[in-house]
Short mmCIF file of C-alpha atoms in Angstrom, two decimals:
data_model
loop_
_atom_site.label_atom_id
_atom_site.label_comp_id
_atom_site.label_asym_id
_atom_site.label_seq_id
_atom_site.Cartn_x
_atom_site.Cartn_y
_atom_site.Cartn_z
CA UNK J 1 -33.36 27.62 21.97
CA UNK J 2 -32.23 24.56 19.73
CA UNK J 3 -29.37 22.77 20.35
CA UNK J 4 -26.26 22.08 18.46
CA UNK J 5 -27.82 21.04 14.84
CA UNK J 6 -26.98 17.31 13.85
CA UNK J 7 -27.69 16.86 10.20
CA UNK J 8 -27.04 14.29 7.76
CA UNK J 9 -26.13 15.78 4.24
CA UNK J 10 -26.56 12.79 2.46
CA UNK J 11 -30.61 14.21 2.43
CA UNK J 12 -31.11 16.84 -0.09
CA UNK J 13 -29.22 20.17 0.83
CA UNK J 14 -32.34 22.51 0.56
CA UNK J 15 -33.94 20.42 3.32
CA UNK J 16 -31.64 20.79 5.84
CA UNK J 17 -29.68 24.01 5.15
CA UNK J 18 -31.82 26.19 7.33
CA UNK J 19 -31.06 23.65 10.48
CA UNK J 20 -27.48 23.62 9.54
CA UNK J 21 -27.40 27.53 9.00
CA UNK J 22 -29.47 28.71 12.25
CA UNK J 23 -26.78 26.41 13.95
CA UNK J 24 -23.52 28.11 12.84
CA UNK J 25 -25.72 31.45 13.51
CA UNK J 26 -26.68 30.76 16.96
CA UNK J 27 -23.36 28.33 18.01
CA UNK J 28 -20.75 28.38 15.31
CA UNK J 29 -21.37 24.65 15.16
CA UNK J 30 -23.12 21.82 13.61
CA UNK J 31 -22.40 18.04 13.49
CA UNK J 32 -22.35 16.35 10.16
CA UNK J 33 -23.74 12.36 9.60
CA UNK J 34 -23.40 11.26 6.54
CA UNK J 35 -19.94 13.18 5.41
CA UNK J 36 -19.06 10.78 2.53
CA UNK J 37 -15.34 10.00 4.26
CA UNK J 38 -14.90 6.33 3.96
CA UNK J 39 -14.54 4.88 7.35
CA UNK J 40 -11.92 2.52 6.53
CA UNK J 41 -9.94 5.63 5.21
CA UNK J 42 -10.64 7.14 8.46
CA UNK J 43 -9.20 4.34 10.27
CA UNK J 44 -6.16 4.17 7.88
CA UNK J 45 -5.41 7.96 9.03
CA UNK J 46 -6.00 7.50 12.32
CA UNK J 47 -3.54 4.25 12.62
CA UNK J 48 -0.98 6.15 10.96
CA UNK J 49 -1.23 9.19 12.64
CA UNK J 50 -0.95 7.20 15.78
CA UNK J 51 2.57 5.69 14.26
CA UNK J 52 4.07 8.69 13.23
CA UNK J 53 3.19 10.39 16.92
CA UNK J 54 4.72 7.42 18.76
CA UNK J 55 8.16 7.88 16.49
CA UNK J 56 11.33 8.91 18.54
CA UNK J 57 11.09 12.72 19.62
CA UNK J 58 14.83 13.34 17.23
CA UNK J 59 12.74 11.60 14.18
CA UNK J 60 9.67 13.55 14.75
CA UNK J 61 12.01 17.50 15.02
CA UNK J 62 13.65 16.07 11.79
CA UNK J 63 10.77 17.01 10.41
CA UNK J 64 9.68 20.54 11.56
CA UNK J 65 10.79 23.44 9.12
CA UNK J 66 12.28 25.88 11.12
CA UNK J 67 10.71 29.80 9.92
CA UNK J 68 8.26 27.22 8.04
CA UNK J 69 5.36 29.06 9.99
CA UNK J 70 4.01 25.15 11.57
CA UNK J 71 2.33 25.52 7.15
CA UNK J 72 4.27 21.98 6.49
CA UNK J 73 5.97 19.04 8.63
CA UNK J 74 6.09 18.71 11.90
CA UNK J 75 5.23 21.16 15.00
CA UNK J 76 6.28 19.80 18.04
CA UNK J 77 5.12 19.91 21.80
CA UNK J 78 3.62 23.13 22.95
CA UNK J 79 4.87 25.56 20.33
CA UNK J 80 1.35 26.51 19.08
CA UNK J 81 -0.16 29.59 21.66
CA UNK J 82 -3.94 30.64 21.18
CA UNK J 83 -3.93 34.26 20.62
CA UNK J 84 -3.37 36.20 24.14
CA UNK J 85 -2.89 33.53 26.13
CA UNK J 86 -0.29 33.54 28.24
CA UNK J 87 0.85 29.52 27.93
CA UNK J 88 1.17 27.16 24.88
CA UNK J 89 -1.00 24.26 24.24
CA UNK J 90 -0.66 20.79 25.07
CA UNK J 91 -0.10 19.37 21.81
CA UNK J 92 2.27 18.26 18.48
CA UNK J 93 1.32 18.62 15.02
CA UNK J 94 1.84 17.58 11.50
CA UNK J 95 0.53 19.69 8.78
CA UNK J 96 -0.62 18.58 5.44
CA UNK J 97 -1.22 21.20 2.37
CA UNK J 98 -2.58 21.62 -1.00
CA UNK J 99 0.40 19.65 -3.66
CA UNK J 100 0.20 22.27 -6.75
CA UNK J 101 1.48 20.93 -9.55
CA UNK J 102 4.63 22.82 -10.77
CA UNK J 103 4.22 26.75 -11.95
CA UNK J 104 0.78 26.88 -10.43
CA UNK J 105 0.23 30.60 -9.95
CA UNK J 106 -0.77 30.27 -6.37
CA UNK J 107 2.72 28.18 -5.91
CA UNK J 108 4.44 30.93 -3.94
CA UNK J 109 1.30 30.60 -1.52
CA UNK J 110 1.75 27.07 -0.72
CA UNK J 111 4.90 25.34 0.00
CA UNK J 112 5.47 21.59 -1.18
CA UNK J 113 4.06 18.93 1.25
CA UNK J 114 7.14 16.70 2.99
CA UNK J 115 6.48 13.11 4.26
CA UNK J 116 7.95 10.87 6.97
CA UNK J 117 9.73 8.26 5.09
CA UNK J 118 9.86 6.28 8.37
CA UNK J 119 5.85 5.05 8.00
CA UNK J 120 4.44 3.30 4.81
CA UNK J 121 1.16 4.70 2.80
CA UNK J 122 1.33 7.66 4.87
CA UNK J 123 1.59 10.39 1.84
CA UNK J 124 -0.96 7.93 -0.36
CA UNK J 125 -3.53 7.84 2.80
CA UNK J 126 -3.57 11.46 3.87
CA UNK J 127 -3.47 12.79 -0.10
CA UNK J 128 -6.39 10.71 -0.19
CA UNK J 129 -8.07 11.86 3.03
CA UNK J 130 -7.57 15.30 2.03
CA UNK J 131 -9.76 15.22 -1.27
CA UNK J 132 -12.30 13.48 0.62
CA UNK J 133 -12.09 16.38 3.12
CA UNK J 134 -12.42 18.71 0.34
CA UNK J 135 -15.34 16.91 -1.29
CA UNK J 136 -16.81 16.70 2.33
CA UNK J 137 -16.37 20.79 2.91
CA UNK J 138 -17.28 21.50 -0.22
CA UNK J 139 -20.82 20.13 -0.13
CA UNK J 140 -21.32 22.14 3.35
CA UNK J 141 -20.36 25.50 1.70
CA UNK J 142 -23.51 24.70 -0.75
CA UNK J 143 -25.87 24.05 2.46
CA UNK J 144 -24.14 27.81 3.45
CA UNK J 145 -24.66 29.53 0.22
CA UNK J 146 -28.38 27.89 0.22
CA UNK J 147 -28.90 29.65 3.70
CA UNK J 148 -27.76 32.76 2.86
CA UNK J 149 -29.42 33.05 -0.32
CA UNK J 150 -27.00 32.75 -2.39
CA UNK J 151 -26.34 30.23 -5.44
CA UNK J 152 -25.78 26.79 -3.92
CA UNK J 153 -22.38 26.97 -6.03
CA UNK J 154 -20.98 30.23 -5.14
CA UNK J 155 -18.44 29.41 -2.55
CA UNK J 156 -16.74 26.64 -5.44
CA UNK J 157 -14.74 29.60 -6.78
CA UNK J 158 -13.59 30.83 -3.45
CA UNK J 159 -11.84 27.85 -2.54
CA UNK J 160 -10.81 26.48 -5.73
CA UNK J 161 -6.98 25.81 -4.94
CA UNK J 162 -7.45 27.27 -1.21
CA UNK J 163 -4.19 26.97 1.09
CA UNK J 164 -6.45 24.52 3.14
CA UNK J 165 -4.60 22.43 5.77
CA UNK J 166 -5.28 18.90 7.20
CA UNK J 167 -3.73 18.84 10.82
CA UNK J 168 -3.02 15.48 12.75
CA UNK J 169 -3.32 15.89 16.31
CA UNK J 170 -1.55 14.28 19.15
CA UNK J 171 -2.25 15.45 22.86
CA UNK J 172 0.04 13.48 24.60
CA UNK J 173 -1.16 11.76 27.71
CA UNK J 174 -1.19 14.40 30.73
CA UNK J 175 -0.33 12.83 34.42
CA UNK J 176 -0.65 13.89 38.06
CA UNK J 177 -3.38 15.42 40.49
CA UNK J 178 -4.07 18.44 37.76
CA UNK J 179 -4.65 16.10 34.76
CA UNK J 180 -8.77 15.93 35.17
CA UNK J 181 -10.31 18.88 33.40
CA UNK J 182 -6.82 20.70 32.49
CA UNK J 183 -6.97 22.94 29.16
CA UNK J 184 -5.57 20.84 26.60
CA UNK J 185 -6.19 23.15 24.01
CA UNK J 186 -6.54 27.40 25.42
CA UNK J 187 -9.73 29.01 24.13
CA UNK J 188 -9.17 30.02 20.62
CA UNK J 189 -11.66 30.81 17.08
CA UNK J 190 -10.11 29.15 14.06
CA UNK J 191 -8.78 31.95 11.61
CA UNK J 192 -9.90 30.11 8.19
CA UNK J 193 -13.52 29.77 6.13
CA UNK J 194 -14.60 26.28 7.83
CA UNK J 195 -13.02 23.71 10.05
CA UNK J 196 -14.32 19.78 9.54
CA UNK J 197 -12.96 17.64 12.92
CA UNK J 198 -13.14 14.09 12.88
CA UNK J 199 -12.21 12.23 16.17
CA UNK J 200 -13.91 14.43 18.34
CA UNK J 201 -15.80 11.58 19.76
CA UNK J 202 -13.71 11.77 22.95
CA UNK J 203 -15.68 14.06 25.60
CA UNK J 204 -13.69 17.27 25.61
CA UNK J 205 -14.42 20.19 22.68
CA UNK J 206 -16.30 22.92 24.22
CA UNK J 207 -17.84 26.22 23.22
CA UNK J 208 -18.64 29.30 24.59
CA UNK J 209 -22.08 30.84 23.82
CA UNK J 210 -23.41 34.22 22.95
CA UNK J 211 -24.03 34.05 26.79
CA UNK J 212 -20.97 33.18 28.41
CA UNK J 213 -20.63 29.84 29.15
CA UNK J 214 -19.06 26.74 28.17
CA UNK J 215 -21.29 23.78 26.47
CA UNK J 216 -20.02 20.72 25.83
CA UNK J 217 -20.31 19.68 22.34
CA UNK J 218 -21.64 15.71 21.91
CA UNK J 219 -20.60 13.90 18.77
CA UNK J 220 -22.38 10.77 17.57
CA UNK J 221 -19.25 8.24 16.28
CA UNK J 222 -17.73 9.20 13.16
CA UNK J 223 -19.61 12.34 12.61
CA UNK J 224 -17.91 15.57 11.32
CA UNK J 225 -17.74 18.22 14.05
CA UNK J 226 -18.52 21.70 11.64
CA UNK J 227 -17.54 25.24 12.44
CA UNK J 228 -16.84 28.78 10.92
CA UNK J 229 -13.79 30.51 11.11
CA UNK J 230 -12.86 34.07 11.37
CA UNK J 231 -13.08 34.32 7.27
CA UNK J 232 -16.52 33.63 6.88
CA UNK J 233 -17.47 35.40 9.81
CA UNK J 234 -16.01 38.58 8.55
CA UNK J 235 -17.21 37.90 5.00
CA UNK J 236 -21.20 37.20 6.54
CA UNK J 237 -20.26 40.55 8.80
CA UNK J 238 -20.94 38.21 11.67
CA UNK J 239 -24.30 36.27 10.71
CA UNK J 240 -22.29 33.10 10.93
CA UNK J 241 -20.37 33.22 13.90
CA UNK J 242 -16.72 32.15 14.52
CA UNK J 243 -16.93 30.95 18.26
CA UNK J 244 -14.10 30.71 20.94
CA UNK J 245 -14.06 27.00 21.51
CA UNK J 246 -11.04 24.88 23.41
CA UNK J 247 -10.38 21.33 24.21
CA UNK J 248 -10.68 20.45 28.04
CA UNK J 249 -9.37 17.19 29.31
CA UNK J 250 -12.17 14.82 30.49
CA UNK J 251 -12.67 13.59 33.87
CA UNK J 252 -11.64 9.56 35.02
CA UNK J 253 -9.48 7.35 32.96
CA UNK J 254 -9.73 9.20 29.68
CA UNK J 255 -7.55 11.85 31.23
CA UNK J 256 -4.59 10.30 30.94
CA UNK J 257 -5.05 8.82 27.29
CA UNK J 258 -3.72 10.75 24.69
CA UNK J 259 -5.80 12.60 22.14
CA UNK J 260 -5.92 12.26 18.77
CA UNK J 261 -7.97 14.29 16.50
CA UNK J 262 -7.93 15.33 12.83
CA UNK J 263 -8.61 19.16 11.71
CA UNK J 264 -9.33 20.15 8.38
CA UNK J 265 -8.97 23.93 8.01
CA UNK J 266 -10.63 24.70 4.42
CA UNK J 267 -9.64 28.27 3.58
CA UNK J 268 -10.39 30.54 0.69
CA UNK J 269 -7.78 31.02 -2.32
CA UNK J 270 -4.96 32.74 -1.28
CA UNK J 271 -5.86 35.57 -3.90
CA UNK J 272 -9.59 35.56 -2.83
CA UNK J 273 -10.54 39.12 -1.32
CA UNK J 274 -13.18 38.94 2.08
CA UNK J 275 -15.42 41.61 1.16
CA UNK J 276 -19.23 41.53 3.30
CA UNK J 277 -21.77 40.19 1.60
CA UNK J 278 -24.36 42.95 0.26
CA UNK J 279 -27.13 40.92 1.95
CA UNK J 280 -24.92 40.60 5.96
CA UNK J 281 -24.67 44.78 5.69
CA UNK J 282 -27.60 45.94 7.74
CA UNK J 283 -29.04 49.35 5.52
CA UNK J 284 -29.81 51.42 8.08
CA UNK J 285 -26.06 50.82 9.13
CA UNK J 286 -24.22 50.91 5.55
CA UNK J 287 -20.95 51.64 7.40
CA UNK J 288 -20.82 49.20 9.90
CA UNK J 289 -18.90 46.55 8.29
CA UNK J 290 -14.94 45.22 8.07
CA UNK J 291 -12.60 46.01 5.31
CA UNK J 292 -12.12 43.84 2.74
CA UNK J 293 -8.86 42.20 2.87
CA UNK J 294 -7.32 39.38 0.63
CA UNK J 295 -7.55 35.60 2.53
CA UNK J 296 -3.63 35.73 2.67
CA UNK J 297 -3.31 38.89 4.33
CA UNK J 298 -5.54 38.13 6.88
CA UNK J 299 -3.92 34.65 7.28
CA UNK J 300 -0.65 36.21 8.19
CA UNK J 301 -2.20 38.84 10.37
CA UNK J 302 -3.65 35.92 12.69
CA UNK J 303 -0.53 33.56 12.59
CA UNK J 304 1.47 36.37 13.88
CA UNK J 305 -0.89 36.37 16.91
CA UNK J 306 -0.44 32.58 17.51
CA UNK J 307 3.17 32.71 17.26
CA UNK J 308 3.35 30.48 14.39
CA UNK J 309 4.43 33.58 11.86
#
């Protein structure tokens, strides 16, 4: 069986979309060289990210939008809870959104971004790293639509103006005799199209297979850890495969350094409806295939299970 596919996609697309497809059919996964993220924007982000975590706890709650859903501002310490677990995750968050311009249709999808006023270039930096997230996703949905025989541009529509989110992600530092190999993050599959990580360099992100068990996922430095989420699953009626992954603390020193990492969740338009692809429905089985639903709906179907809705 091959491993975990890592592919640069600065080589032509139609090269390398059947490695990066049989990947996200047989793991969920691939790793991406060659994203096209500047690395000294990366390291911008990350420095500030680092700032805004290390703010006084009262600054930091200034910021989280109570019945906000976690969409925009702040999240703090172990409110997030992966779907039936029974105890919250080991982490704060700040959320970043799509800024519509004003009367955008989709407006009443997304609400306006807020920013800590308490670190400089922060909203510059992150607007920034979000287009270059965008840009980054987008040319990984044509290596998608390539391997499912589709046009190479037919996901560009879907996600034109998607409620896609950028998450900065602090695991603070955990201490004691239980700290080595403690579940930093509960086994959970992301609810949105794709997810692009950066910073998962740090031992740690796991995933189960098809057969059980957990394999650890290795990430060359400043690659682009890839995976599907629960929308594209449902739309490829399970070809592509959203996989129950989770963040486990590593063993020695590194487990009591915090964690940072950087989540981009790229999600259809809110208005987009997930209906199977024609070529995912198996014919002798014309039935056996989920419902379409609109992207939004589904969204607040799953945030209701992770106690963020």
């Amino acid at each position: 069986m091959p491993d975990i596919a890592t592919v640069s996609i600065a080589r032509p697309l139609n090269e390398v979309s059947e490695e990066i497809g049989k990947s996200f059919e047989e793991y969920g996964f691939a790793v991406i060289r060659d994203h096209g993220i500047p690395a000294d924007l990366i390291a911008r982000a990350e420095e500030l990210s680092k700032a805004f975590f290390a703010l006084p706890d009262d600054v930091k709650r200034a910021y989280f939008i109570a019945g906000g859903g976690g969409a925009r501002g702040y999240t703090p310490f172990g409110t997030e809870r992966a779907k039936d677990a029974e105890v919250h995750d080991l982490k704060e968050f700040w959320h970043i959104g799509r800024s519509l311009p004003e009367g955008h249709p989709l407006a009443e999808y997304m609400p306006p971004n807020i920013w800590p006023t308490e670190i400089a270039h922060f909203r510059e930096t992150f607007e920034a790293l979000y287009a270059a997230f965008e840009k980054a996703g987008a040319r990984v949905l044509e290596a998608i639509a390539l391997h499912l025989g589709l046009p190479r541009e037919w996901f560009a529509a879907t996600v034109e103006d998607g409620n896609s989110v950028m998450r900065l992600l602090h695991y603070p530092p955990l201490t004691g005799a239980d700290a080595e190999g403690a579940i930093r993050a509960a086994a959970h599959g992301d609810i949105n199209t794709i997810t692009l990580l950066l910073g998962a360099e740090e031992a740690g992100l796991q995933l189960l297979t098809k057969e059980g068990e957990w394999k650890a996922i290795a990430v060359p430095e400043g690659a682009l850890v890839i995976n599907i989420g629960d929308m594209l699953d449902r739309l490829t009626n399970g070809k592509l495969r959203s996989t129950t992954h989770r963040v486990v603390n590593p063993h020695g020193e590194a487990a009591y350094r915090s964690r940072f990492s950087m989540p981009f969740f790229l999600h259809f338009r809110p208005d987009f409806t997930i209906e199977t692809l024609e070529s995912c429905i198996d014919p002798t089985a014309p039935e056996d295939h989920p419902a379409p639903i609109s992207s939004h709906e589904f969204l607040l179907q799953r945030l209701r299970e992770i106690n963020l809705a």
